[in-house]
Amino acid sequence: MTILAVALNPSVDVSSDAARVLPTRKVRTHNQRRHAGGGGVNVARVIAMLGGRPELLMMCGGETGALLLDALAGASIDVVTVKTAEPTRLAFMVYEEETGLEYRFVPDGPAVTSEEIEAAMDVVRAFKGEFLVLSGSLPREAPDYTYARMAAVAASAGVKVVLDTSGKPLLTTLKQAKVFLVKPSLSELETIAGKKLDERGIAETARHIVDEGWSDYVTVTLGRSGALLVGRDISLRLPAIHVPVRSAVGAGDSFLAGLVWKLMEGAPIEEAFRFGLAAGAAAAVTPGTELCHREDVFAIYEGRLGEPEKEPEALES
């Protein structure tokens, strides 16, 4: 396998629509949808949709774990599971039709044991492909250095490690294990910097990560303000692509998956970055947790759908 996506804290994502969300009252919803979710799962789903055949390492358990596996049935994904004693989390999103706002409810997920973590480590040790994507939050009781251990094992075997997480696991992994590419949002980059960042601060912090040798490349996703790519010999800022937004769910995961898939196809990093931006925009076109559609990704990438924002708006986390 060329890519192994890791989802240690996946979810069953349920989304629906409501005319209006009100406190204490019974809110009637409609158009219910259910998808397999979580960072690594979403990355694998998008790469499979684009035509790849990823391997997915997923920790799951209980009745919701069975639902998760059922939601992935039929996808061109080779799923390797580590069974957990506690059940997989279930996340819920409601789109409010009157305002266009989304309400997202994301539980912290199951507690895992050291034995379950070691079983996942064994899968990473055995992987000999090109890319390891560590994406999403860690489950409860997993040490902050879990991703750092996986990254170190993979890098020592010549695997390119791609990191997309937040908080202490993000900082710990960057400081303890060299990665090929890290994809923080603005808020996650500010966590690394320890302060609020303006335009100059964003570029300087991304450059610092590269100069310190923590990551070969940094891609910072900035919502409606586009994205930034920084490497040893490159600094590229692209504006957001204007599309009719239905949902922001999965846009970052789609961006990362599109970028990695394009790299797998042999594209240079600049081209892969542009393709990732198109995939992220395509995810915004779809409702709920549906992620992007292949035809939308290529239409946006080829300029047949959407257009760059002429003036980037204020930076968003």
PDB file of C-alpha atoms in Angstrom:
ATOM      1  CA  MET A   1       0.000   0.000   0.000  1.00  0.00           C
ATOM      2  CA  THR A   2       1.193   3.514  -0.816  1.00  0.00           C
ATOM      3  CA  ILE A   3      -0.628   5.303   2.016  1.00  0.00           C
ATOM      4  CA  LEU A   4      -1.730   4.394   5.518  1.00  0.00           C
ATOM      5  CA  ALA A   5      -4.228   6.789   7.097  1.00  0.00           C
ATOM      6  CA  VAL A   6      -4.515   6.512  10.873  1.00  0.00           C
ATOM      7  CA  ALA A   7      -7.774   7.142  12.739  1.00  0.00           C
ATOM      8  CA  LEU A   8      -7.325   6.454  16.439  1.00  0.00           C
ATOM      9  CA  ASN A   9     -10.487   8.341  17.437  1.00  0.00           C
ATOM     10  CA  PRO A  10     -12.964   7.933  14.545  1.00  0.00           C
ATOM     11  CA  SER A  11     -16.661   8.657  14.746  1.00  0.00           C
ATOM     12  CA  VAL A  12     -20.017   7.892  13.253  1.00  0.00           C
ATOM     13  CA  ASP A  13     -21.118  11.293  11.939  1.00  0.00           C
ATOM     14  CA  VAL A  14     -24.841  11.955  11.801  1.00  0.00           C
ATOM     15  CA  SER A  15     -26.054  15.185  10.190  1.00  0.00           C
ATOM     16  CA  SER A  16     -29.504  16.598   9.540  1.00  0.00           C
ATOM     17  CA  ASP A  17     -31.330  19.845   8.811  1.00  0.00           C
ATOM     18  CA  ALA A  18     -33.741  21.874  10.931  1.00  0.00           C
ATOM     19  CA  ALA A  19     -35.692  25.032  10.225  1.00  0.00           C
ATOM     20  CA  ARG A  20     -34.462  26.532  13.485  1.00  0.00           C
ATOM     21  CA  VAL A  21     -32.550  25.338  16.567  1.00  0.00           C
ATOM     22  CA  LEU A  22     -34.113  26.452  19.850  1.00  0.00           C
ATOM     23  CA  PRO A  23     -33.200  25.674  23.477  1.00  0.00           C
ATOM     24  CA  THR A  24     -35.428  23.399  25.632  1.00  0.00           C
ATOM     25  CA  ARG A  25     -37.873  22.796  22.776  1.00  0.00           C
ATOM     26  CA  LYS A  26     -38.014  19.605  20.731  1.00  0.00           C
ATOM     27  CA  VAL A  27     -36.230  20.423  17.466  1.00  0.00           C
ATOM     28  CA  ARG A  28     -37.626  18.498  14.517  1.00  0.00           C
ATOM     29  CA  THR A  29     -34.968  17.531  11.980  1.00  0.00           C
ATOM     30  CA  HIS A  30     -35.085  16.078   8.490  1.00  0.00           C
ATOM     31  CA  ASN A  31     -32.766  14.911   5.699  1.00  0.00           C
ATOM     32  CA  GLN A  32     -30.734  12.749   8.077  1.00  0.00           C
ATOM     33  CA  ARG A  33     -27.406  11.449   6.745  1.00  0.00           C
ATOM     34  CA  ARG A  34     -24.785   9.140   8.243  1.00  0.00           C
ATOM     35  CA  HIS A  35     -21.124   8.822   7.317  1.00  0.00           C
ATOM     36  CA  ALA A  36     -17.932   7.389   8.697  1.00  0.00           C
ATOM     37  CA  GLY A  37     -15.974  10.276  10.185  1.00  0.00           C
ATOM     38  CA  GLY A  38     -12.850  11.417  11.972  1.00  0.00           C
ATOM     39  CA  GLY A  39      -9.705  12.899  10.446  1.00  0.00           C
ATOM     40  CA  GLY A  40      -7.952   9.753   9.222  1.00  0.00           C
ATOM     41  CA  VAL A  41     -11.223   8.212   8.045  1.00  0.00           C
ATOM     42  CA  ASN A  42     -12.121  11.311   6.030  1.00  0.00           C
ATOM     43  CA  VAL A  43      -8.666  11.400   4.444  1.00  0.00           C
ATOM     44  CA  ALA A  44      -9.009   7.764   3.387  1.00  0.00           C
ATOM     45  CA  ARG A  45     -12.532   8.348   2.047  1.00  0.00           C
ATOM     46  CA  VAL A  46     -11.424  11.257  -0.134  1.00  0.00           C
ATOM     47  CA  ILE A  47      -8.322   9.480  -1.468  1.00  0.00           C
ATOM     48  CA  ALA A  48     -10.485   6.482  -2.386  1.00  0.00           C
ATOM     49  CA  MET A  49     -12.999   8.795  -4.069  1.00  0.00           C
ATOM     50  CA  LEU A  50     -10.187  10.354  -6.110  1.00  0.00           C
ATOM     51  CA  GLY A  51      -9.103   6.938  -7.348  1.00  0.00           C
ATOM     52  CA  GLY A  52      -6.527   5.774  -4.814  1.00  0.00           C
ATOM     53  CA  ARG A  53      -6.610   2.612  -2.728  1.00  0.00           C
ATOM     54  CA  PRO A  54      -5.572   3.670   0.793  1.00  0.00           C
ATOM     55  CA  GLU A  55      -5.115   1.520   3.844  1.00  0.00           C
ATOM     56  CA  LEU A  56      -6.922   2.752   6.945  1.00  0.00           C
ATOM     57  CA  LEU A  57      -5.898   1.888  10.492  1.00  0.00           C
ATOM     58  CA  MET A  58      -8.926   2.455  12.672  1.00  0.00           C
ATOM     59  CA  MET A  59      -9.609   1.876  16.354  1.00  0.00           C
ATOM     60  CA  CYS A  60     -13.275   1.087  16.945  1.00  0.00           C
ATOM     61  CA  GLY A  61     -15.575  -0.832  19.234  1.00  0.00           C
ATOM     62  CA  GLY A  62     -19.121  -1.514  20.355  1.00  0.00           C
ATOM     63  CA  GLU A  63     -22.323  -1.119  18.366  1.00  0.00           C
ATOM     64  CA  THR A  64     -21.230   2.260  17.028  1.00  0.00           C
ATOM     65  CA  GLY A  65     -17.992   0.658  15.854  1.00  0.00           C
ATOM     66  CA  ALA A  66     -20.071  -1.815  13.858  1.00  0.00           C
ATOM     67  CA  LEU A  67     -22.001   1.109  12.360  1.00  0.00           C
ATOM     68  CA  LEU A  68     -18.709   2.740  11.434  1.00  0.00           C
ATOM     69  CA  LEU A  69     -17.487  -0.355   9.614  1.00  0.00           C
ATOM     70  CA  ASP A  70     -20.838  -0.662   7.873  1.00  0.00           C
ATOM     71  CA  ALA A  71     -20.580   2.942   6.664  1.00  0.00           C
ATOM     72  CA  LEU A  72     -17.218   2.124   5.047  1.00  0.00           C
ATOM     73  CA  ALA A  73     -18.440  -1.048   3.349  1.00  0.00           C
ATOM     74  CA  GLY A  74     -18.065  -0.833  -0.405  1.00  0.00           C
ATOM     75  CA  ALA A  75     -15.428   1.914  -0.334  1.00  0.00           C
ATOM     76  CA  SER A  76     -12.077   1.236  -2.015  1.00  0.00           C
ATOM     77  CA  ILE A  77     -10.338   1.269   1.363  1.00  0.00           C
ATOM     78  CA  ASP A  78      -8.415  -1.566   2.986  1.00  0.00           C
ATOM     79  CA  VAL A  79      -9.485  -1.248   6.611  1.00  0.00           C
ATOM     80  CA  VAL A  80      -7.349  -2.628   9.431  1.00  0.00           C
ATOM     81  CA  THR A  81      -9.146  -2.462  12.776  1.00  0.00           C
ATOM     82  CA  VAL A  82      -7.977  -2.484  16.354  1.00  0.00           C
ATOM     83  CA  LYS A  83     -10.934  -3.389  18.542  1.00  0.00           C
ATOM     84  CA  THR A  84     -11.508  -1.203  21.596  1.00  0.00           C
ATOM     85  CA  ALA A  85     -13.369  -2.230  24.716  1.00  0.00           C
ATOM     86  CA  GLU A  86     -15.290   1.059  24.781  1.00  0.00           C
ATOM     87  CA  PRO A  87     -17.629   2.074  21.945  1.00  0.00           C
ATOM     88  CA  THR A  88     -16.751   4.424  19.098  1.00  0.00           C
ATOM     89  CA  ARG A  89     -18.039   7.975  19.514  1.00  0.00           C
ATOM     90  CA  LEU A  90     -21.081   9.315  17.681  1.00  0.00           C
ATOM     91  CA  ALA A  91     -21.008  12.948  16.510  1.00  0.00           C
ATOM     92  CA  PHE A  92     -24.013  15.003  15.461  1.00  0.00           C
ATOM     93  CA  MET A  93     -24.353  18.080  13.263  1.00  0.00           C
ATOM     94  CA  VAL A  94     -27.476  20.178  12.614  1.00  0.00           C
ATOM     95  CA  TYR A  95     -27.739  22.704   9.790  1.00  0.00           C
ATOM     96  CA  GLU A  96     -30.115  25.557  10.666  1.00  0.00           C
ATOM     97  CA  GLU A  97     -31.929  26.519   7.471  1.00  0.00           C
ATOM     98  CA  GLU A  98     -33.136  29.944   8.612  1.00  0.00           C
ATOM     99  CA  THR A  99     -29.635  31.243   9.357  1.00  0.00           C
ATOM    100  CA  GLY A 100     -27.281  28.948   7.442  1.00  0.00           C
ATOM    101  CA  LEU A 101     -25.437  28.186  10.701  1.00  0.00           C
ATOM    102  CA  GLU A 102     -24.085  24.771  11.651  1.00  0.00           C
ATOM    103  CA  TYR A 103     -24.231  23.293  15.135  1.00  0.00           C
ATOM    104  CA  ARG A 104     -21.651  20.563  15.664  1.00  0.00           C
ATOM    105  CA  PHE A 105     -21.601  18.254  18.688  1.00  0.00           C
ATOM    106  CA  VAL A 106     -18.410  16.193  18.966  1.00  0.00           C
ATOM    107  CA  PRO A 107     -17.850  13.959  22.022  1.00  0.00           C
ATOM    108  CA  ASP A 108     -14.344  13.150  23.229  1.00  0.00           C
ATOM    109  CA  GLY A 109     -14.668   9.457  22.433  1.00  0.00           C
ATOM    110  CA  PRO A 110     -13.671   6.244  24.182  1.00  0.00           C
ATOM    111  CA  ALA A 111     -10.865   5.641  26.628  1.00  0.00           C
ATOM    112  CA  VAL A 112      -8.294   3.235  25.219  1.00  0.00           C
ATOM    113  CA  THR A 113      -5.838   0.895  26.902  1.00  0.00           C
ATOM    114  CA  SER A 114      -2.078   0.651  26.460  1.00  0.00           C
ATOM    115  CA  GLU A 115      -2.598  -2.773  24.874  1.00  0.00           C
ATOM    116  CA  GLU A 116      -4.927  -1.277  22.263  1.00  0.00           C
ATOM    117  CA  ILE A 117      -2.406   1.464  21.498  1.00  0.00           C
ATOM    118  CA  GLU A 118       0.366  -1.120  21.092  1.00  0.00           C
ATOM    119  CA  ALA A 119      -1.792  -3.087  18.653  1.00  0.00           C
ATOM    120  CA  ALA A 120      -2.109   0.067  16.544  1.00  0.00           C
ATOM    121  CA  MET A 121       1.658   0.627  16.828  1.00  0.00           C
ATOM    122  CA  ASP A 122       2.243  -2.856  15.407  1.00  0.00           C
ATOM    123  CA  VAL A 123       0.306  -1.928  12.272  1.00  0.00           C
ATOM    124  CA  VAL A 124       2.429   1.207  11.792  1.00  0.00           C
ATOM    125  CA  ARG A 125       5.644  -0.795  12.323  1.00  0.00           C
ATOM    126  CA  ALA A 126       4.607  -3.210   9.568  1.00  0.00           C
ATOM    127  CA  PHE A 127       3.749  -0.459   7.037  1.00  0.00           C
ATOM    128  CA  LYS A 128       6.305  -0.054   4.238  1.00  0.00           C
ATOM    129  CA  GLY A 129       4.488   2.354   1.909  1.00  0.00           C
ATOM    130  CA  GLU A 130       5.176   5.966   0.973  1.00  0.00           C
ATOM    131  CA  PHE A 131       2.918   8.092   3.204  1.00  0.00           C
ATOM    132  CA  LEU A 132       1.659   7.781   6.777  1.00  0.00           C
ATOM    133  CA  VAL A 133      -1.129  10.264   7.554  1.00  0.00           C
ATOM    134  CA  LEU A 134      -1.704  10.896  11.258  1.00  0.00           C
ATOM    135  CA  SER A 135      -4.961  12.832  11.348  1.00  0.00           C
ATOM    136  CA  GLY A 136      -7.492  13.699  14.016  1.00  0.00           C
ATOM    137  CA  SER A 137      -7.655  13.764  17.798  1.00  0.00           C
ATOM    138  CA  LEU A 138      -6.335  11.110  20.139  1.00  0.00           C
ATOM    139  CA  PRO A 139      -8.790   9.019  22.158  1.00  0.00           C
ATOM    140  CA  ARG A 140      -8.943   9.398  25.912  1.00  0.00           C
ATOM    141  CA  GLU A 141      -6.042   7.845  27.871  1.00  0.00           C
ATOM    142  CA  ALA A 142      -3.800   7.805  24.790  1.00  0.00           C
ATOM    143  CA  PRO A 143      -0.517   9.549  25.713  1.00  0.00           C
ATOM    144  CA  ASP A 144       0.241  12.871  24.017  1.00  0.00           C
ATOM    145  CA  TYR A 145       3.340  11.273  22.460  1.00  0.00           C
ATOM    146  CA  THR A 146       1.349   8.540  20.648  1.00  0.00           C
ATOM    147  CA  TYR A 147       1.618  10.206  17.247  1.00  0.00           C
ATOM    148  CA  ALA A 148       5.279  11.037  17.927  1.00  0.00           C
ATOM    149  CA  ARG A 149       6.029   7.337  18.429  1.00  0.00           C
ATOM    150  CA  MET A 150       4.218   6.418  15.222  1.00  0.00           C
ATOM    151  CA  ALA A 151       5.966   9.188  13.288  1.00  0.00           C
ATOM    152  CA  ALA A 152       9.404   8.155  14.541  1.00  0.00           C
ATOM    153  CA  VAL A 153       8.851   4.496  13.624  1.00  0.00           C
ATOM    154  CA  ALA A 154       7.562   5.378  10.157  1.00  0.00           C
ATOM    155  CA  ALA A 155      10.266   7.966   9.408  1.00  0.00           C
ATOM    156  CA  SER A 156      12.999   5.498  10.353  1.00  0.00           C
ATOM    157  CA  ALA A 157      11.577   3.169   7.673  1.00  0.00           C
ATOM    158  CA  GLY A 158      11.684   5.916   5.033  1.00  0.00           C
ATOM    159  CA  VAL A 159       7.956   6.686   5.167  1.00  0.00           C
ATOM    160  CA  LYS A 160       6.863  10.319   4.716  1.00  0.00           C
ATOM    161  CA  VAL A 161       4.794  11.371   7.717  1.00  0.00           C
ATOM    162  CA  VAL A 162       1.902  13.825   7.298  1.00  0.00           C
ATOM    163  CA  LEU A 163       0.488  15.296  10.518  1.00  0.00           C
ATOM    164  CA  ASP A 164      -2.875  16.953  11.141  1.00  0.00           C
ATOM    165  CA  THR A 165      -3.841  17.175  14.800  1.00  0.00           C
ATOM    166  CA  SER A 166      -4.099  19.804  17.527  1.00  0.00           C
ATOM    167  CA  GLY A 167      -3.157  20.723  21.090  1.00  0.00           C
ATOM    168  CA  LYS A 168      -0.453  18.862  22.992  1.00  0.00           C
ATOM    169  CA  PRO A 169      -0.238  15.942  20.518  1.00  0.00           C
ATOM    170  CA  LEU A 170       0.608  18.450  17.762  1.00  0.00           C
ATOM    171  CA  LEU A 171       3.367  20.161  19.739  1.00  0.00           C
ATOM    172  CA  THR A 172       4.732  16.905  21.134  1.00  0.00           C
ATOM    173  CA  THR A 173       4.945  15.244  17.727  1.00  0.00           C
ATOM    174  CA  LEU A 174       6.658  18.220  16.084  1.00  0.00           C
ATOM    175  CA  LYS A 175       9.264  18.412  18.848  1.00  0.00           C
ATOM    176  CA  GLN A 176       9.911  14.678  19.180  1.00  0.00           C
ATOM    177  CA  ALA A 177       9.696  13.365  15.617  1.00  0.00           C
ATOM    178  CA  LYS A 178      10.556  14.824  12.213  1.00  0.00           C
ATOM    179  CA  VAL A 179       7.570  14.913   9.835  1.00  0.00           C
ATOM    180  CA  PHE A 180       7.327  15.528   6.096  1.00  0.00           C
ATOM    181  CA  LEU A 181       4.313  17.860   6.217  1.00  0.00           C
ATOM    182  CA  VAL A 182       2.160  19.372   8.950  1.00  0.00           C
ATOM    183  CA  LYS A 183      -1.219  21.023   8.320  1.00  0.00           C
ATOM    184  CA  PRO A 184      -2.286  23.361  11.123  1.00  0.00           C
ATOM    185  CA  SER A 185      -5.241  25.721  10.980  1.00  0.00           C
ATOM    186  CA  LEU A 186      -4.683  29.285  12.148  1.00  0.00           C
ATOM    187  CA  SER A 187      -5.792  28.479  15.706  1.00  0.00           C
ATOM    188  CA  GLU A 188      -3.481  25.445  15.799  1.00  0.00           C
ATOM    189  CA  LEU A 189      -0.572  27.531  14.491  1.00  0.00           C
ATOM    190  CA  GLU A 190      -1.272  30.058  17.246  1.00  0.00           C
ATOM    191  CA  THR A 191      -1.054  27.215  19.755  1.00  0.00           C
ATOM    192  CA  ILE A 192       2.417  26.431  18.441  1.00  0.00           C
ATOM    193  CA  ALA A 193       3.426  30.107  18.583  1.00  0.00           C
ATOM    194  CA  GLY A 194       1.815  30.658  21.986  1.00  0.00           C
ATOM    195  CA  LYS A 195       0.187  33.910  20.842  1.00  0.00           C
ATOM    196  CA  LYS A 196      -2.236  35.487  18.396  1.00  0.00           C
ATOM    197  CA  LEU A 197      -0.800  35.858  14.903  1.00  0.00           C
ATOM    198  CA  ASP A 198      -1.214  38.492  12.216  1.00  0.00           C
ATOM    199  CA  GLU A 199      -0.266  37.974   8.550  1.00  0.00           C
ATOM    200  CA  ARG A 200       3.438  38.402   9.246  1.00  0.00           C
ATOM    201  CA  GLY A 201       3.294  36.207  12.336  1.00  0.00           C
ATOM    202  CA  ILE A 202       1.650  33.384  10.390  1.00  0.00           C
ATOM    203  CA  ALA A 203       4.427  33.322   7.814  1.00  0.00           C
ATOM    204  CA  GLU A 204       7.158  33.650  10.461  1.00  0.00           C
ATOM    205  CA  THR A 205       5.777  30.818  12.605  1.00  0.00           C
ATOM    206  CA  ALA A 206       5.442  28.512   9.610  1.00  0.00           C
ATOM    207  CA  ARG A 207       9.013  29.371   8.595  1.00  0.00           C
ATOM    208  CA  HIS A 208      10.194  28.694  12.165  1.00  0.00           C
ATOM    209  CA  ILE A 209       8.732  25.173  12.057  1.00  0.00           C
ATOM    210  CA  VAL A 210      10.668  24.452   8.865  1.00  0.00           C
ATOM    211  CA  ASP A 211      13.899  26.101  10.048  1.00  0.00           C
ATOM    212  CA  GLU A 212      13.823  24.127  13.315  1.00  0.00           C
ATOM    213  CA  GLY A 213      13.679  20.922  11.275  1.00  0.00           C
ATOM    214  CA  TRP A 214      10.338  19.857  12.738  1.00  0.00           C
ATOM    215  CA  SER A 215       8.712  19.495   9.317  1.00  0.00           C
ATOM    216  CA  ASP A 216       9.856  19.766   5.703  1.00  0.00           C
ATOM    217  CA  TYR A 217       6.651  21.559   4.730  1.00  0.00           C
ATOM    218  CA  VAL A 218       3.919  23.502   6.526  1.00  0.00           C
ATOM    219  CA  THR A 219       0.489  24.160   5.020  1.00  0.00           C
ATOM    220  CA  VAL A 220      -1.653  26.566   7.016  1.00  0.00           C
ATOM    221  CA  THR A 221      -5.364  26.548   6.202  1.00  0.00           C
ATOM    222  CA  LEU A 222      -6.946  29.955   6.771  1.00  0.00           C
ATOM    223  CA  GLY A 223     -10.631  29.463   5.971  1.00  0.00           C
ATOM    224  CA  ARG A 224     -11.958  32.235   3.736  1.00  0.00           C
ATOM    225  CA  SER A 225      -8.451  33.736   3.622  1.00  0.00           C
ATOM    226  CA  GLY A 226      -7.017  30.824   1.656  1.00  0.00           C
ATOM    227  CA  ALA A 227      -3.933  28.843   2.588  1.00  0.00           C
ATOM    228  CA  LEU A 228      -0.165  29.128   2.942  1.00  0.00           C
ATOM    229  CA  LEU A 229       2.564  26.672   1.937  1.00  0.00           C
ATOM    230  CA  VAL A 230       6.065  27.038   3.377  1.00  0.00           C
ATOM    231  CA  GLY A 231       9.089  24.819   2.741  1.00  0.00           C
ATOM    232  CA  ARG A 232      12.844  25.181   2.779  1.00  0.00           C
ATOM    233  CA  ASP A 233      12.868  26.858  -0.639  1.00  0.00           C
ATOM    234  CA  ILE A 234       9.244  27.846  -1.085  1.00  0.00           C
ATOM    235  CA  SER A 235       6.628  30.212   0.309  1.00  0.00           C
ATOM    236  CA  LEU A 236       3.316  30.222  -1.549  1.00  0.00           C
ATOM    237  CA  ARG A 237       0.109  31.967  -0.462  1.00  0.00           C
ATOM    238  CA  LEU A 238      -3.103  31.243  -2.364  1.00  0.00           C
ATOM    239  CA  PRO A 239      -6.484  32.940  -1.886  1.00  0.00           C
ATOM    240  CA  ALA A 240      -9.610  30.981  -1.055  1.00  0.00           C
ATOM    241  CA  ILE A 241     -11.716  29.703  -3.941  1.00  0.00           C
ATOM    242  CA  HIS A 242     -15.193  31.222  -3.964  1.00  0.00           C
ATOM    243  CA  VAL A 243     -17.898  28.528  -4.070  1.00  0.00           C
ATOM    244  CA  PRO A 244     -21.458  28.342  -2.712  1.00  0.00           C
ATOM    245  CA  VAL A 245     -20.851  27.001   0.806  1.00  0.00           C
ATOM    246  CA  ARG A 246     -23.199  24.304   2.127  1.00  0.00           C
ATOM    247  CA  SER A 247     -21.059  23.010   5.003  1.00  0.00           C
ATOM    248  CA  ALA A 248     -17.541  23.482   6.383  1.00  0.00           C
ATOM    249  CA  VAL A 249     -17.428  19.923   7.736  1.00  0.00           C
ATOM    250  CA  GLY A 250     -14.498  17.949   6.338  1.00  0.00           C
ATOM    251  CA  ALA A 251     -12.988  20.799   4.308  1.00  0.00           C
ATOM    252  CA  GLY A 252      -9.609  20.541   6.051  1.00  0.00           C
ATOM    253  CA  ASP A 253      -9.542  16.752   5.720  1.00  0.00           C
ATOM    254  CA  SER A 254     -10.454  17.021   2.034  1.00  0.00           C
ATOM    255  CA  PHE A 255      -7.683  19.587   1.526  1.00  0.00           C
ATOM    256  CA  LEU A 256      -5.126  17.258   3.094  1.00  0.00           C
ATOM    257  CA  ALA A 257      -6.357  14.192   1.217  1.00  0.00           C
ATOM    258  CA  GLY A 258      -6.288  16.000  -2.113  1.00  0.00           C
ATOM    259  CA  LEU A 259      -2.760  17.231  -1.465  1.00  0.00           C
ATOM    260  CA  VAL A 260      -1.460  13.790  -0.474  1.00  0.00           C
ATOM    261  CA  TRP A 261      -3.229  12.067  -3.381  1.00  0.00           C
ATOM    262  CA  LYS A 262      -1.656  14.479  -5.853  1.00  0.00           C
ATOM    263  CA  LEU A 263       1.777  13.843  -4.321  1.00  0.00           C
ATOM    264  CA  MET A 264       1.140  10.112  -4.701  1.00  0.00           C
ATOM    265  CA  GLU A 265       0.490  10.793  -8.386  1.00  0.00           C
ATOM    266  CA  GLY A 266       3.976  12.306  -8.665  1.00  0.00           C
ATOM    267  CA  ALA A 267       3.025  15.991  -8.703  1.00  0.00           C
ATOM    268  CA  PRO A 268       5.371  18.634  -7.251  1.00  0.00           C
ATOM    269  CA  ILE A 269       4.413  20.085  -3.878  1.00  0.00           C
ATOM    270  CA  GLU A 270       3.141  23.383  -5.358  1.00  0.00           C
ATOM    271  CA  GLU A 271       0.729  21.587  -7.681  1.00  0.00           C
ATOM    272  CA  ALA A 272      -0.406  19.247  -4.901  1.00  0.00           C
ATOM    273  CA  PHE A 273      -1.051  22.287  -2.704  1.00  0.00           C
ATOM    274  CA  ARG A 274      -3.265  23.868  -5.371  1.00  0.00           C
ATOM    275  CA  PHE A 275      -5.129  20.592  -5.834  1.00  0.00           C
ATOM    276  CA  GLY A 276      -5.674  20.321  -2.085  1.00  0.00           C
ATOM    277  CA  LEU A 277      -7.184  23.800  -2.033  1.00  0.00           C
ATOM    278  CA  ALA A 278      -9.608  22.712  -4.763  1.00  0.00           C
ATOM    279  CA  ALA A 279     -10.568  19.598  -2.778  1.00  0.00           C
ATOM    280  CA  GLY A 280     -11.214  21.686   0.340  1.00  0.00           C
ATOM    281  CA  ALA A 281     -13.438  24.056  -1.640  1.00  0.00           C
ATOM    282  CA  ALA A 282     -15.283  21.102  -3.163  1.00  0.00           C
ATOM    283  CA  ALA A 283     -16.070  19.785   0.329  1.00  0.00           C
ATOM    284  CA  ALA A 284     -17.726  23.099   1.192  1.00  0.00           C
ATOM    285  CA  VAL A 285     -20.157  22.629  -1.707  1.00  0.00           C
ATOM    286  CA  THR A 286     -21.642  19.432  -0.231  1.00  0.00           C
ATOM    287  CA  PRO A 287     -24.055  19.325   2.732  1.00  0.00           C
ATOM    288  CA  GLY A 288     -23.389  17.859   6.165  1.00  0.00           C
ATOM    289  CA  THR A 289     -20.626  15.279   6.435  1.00  0.00           C
ATOM    290  CA  GLU A 290     -20.684  14.269   2.772  1.00  0.00           C
ATOM    291  CA  LEU A 291     -17.135  15.478   1.970  1.00  0.00           C
ATOM    292  CA  CYS A 292     -16.151  16.380  -1.600  1.00  0.00           C
ATOM    293  CA  HIS A 293     -17.200  14.852  -4.919  1.00  0.00           C
ATOM    294  CA  ARG A 294     -14.561  13.897  -7.482  1.00  0.00           C
ATOM    295  CA  GLU A 295     -16.183  15.840 -10.323  1.00  0.00           C
ATOM    296  CA  ASP A 296     -16.367  18.989  -8.194  1.00  0.00           C
ATOM    297  CA  VAL A 297     -12.702  18.724  -7.184  1.00  0.00           C
ATOM    298  CA  PHE A 298     -11.507  18.535 -10.783  1.00  0.00           C
ATOM    299  CA  ALA A 299     -13.952  21.192 -11.961  1.00  0.00           C
ATOM    300  CA  ILE A 300     -12.627  23.613  -9.342  1.00  0.00           C
ATOM    301  CA  TYR A 301      -8.999  22.647  -9.961  1.00  0.00           C
ATOM    302  CA  GLU A 302      -9.413  23.169 -13.699  1.00  0.00           C
ATOM    303  CA  GLY A 303     -11.227  26.484 -13.211  1.00  0.00           C
ATOM    304  CA  ARG A 304     -14.647  25.257 -14.366  1.00  0.00           C
ATOM    305  CA  LEU A 305     -16.282  25.861 -10.987  1.00  0.00           C
ATOM    306  CA  GLY A 306     -15.575  28.592  -8.442  1.00  0.00           C
ATOM    307  CA  GLU A 307     -13.083  31.431  -8.598  1.00  0.00           C
ATOM    308  CA  PRO A 308     -10.402  32.827  -6.266  1.00  0.00           C
ATOM    309  CA  GLU A 309     -11.469  35.472  -3.785  1.00  0.00           C
ATOM    310  CA  LYS A 310     -10.234  38.815  -5.116  1.00  0.00           C
ATOM    311  CA  GLU A 311      -9.544  40.213  -1.656  1.00  0.00           C
ATOM    312  CA  PRO A 312      -8.933  37.743   1.182  1.00  0.00           C
ATOM    313  CA  GLU A 313     -11.104  38.532   4.170  1.00  0.00           C
ATOM    314  CA  ALA A 314      -9.961  38.744   7.791  1.00  0.00           C
ATOM    315  CA  LEU A 315      -8.114  35.622   8.891  1.00  0.00           C
ATOM    316  CA  GLU A 316     -10.225  32.945  10.504  1.00  0.00           C
ATOM    317  CA  SER A 317      -9.306  30.064  12.738  1.00  0.00           C
TER     318      SER A 317
END
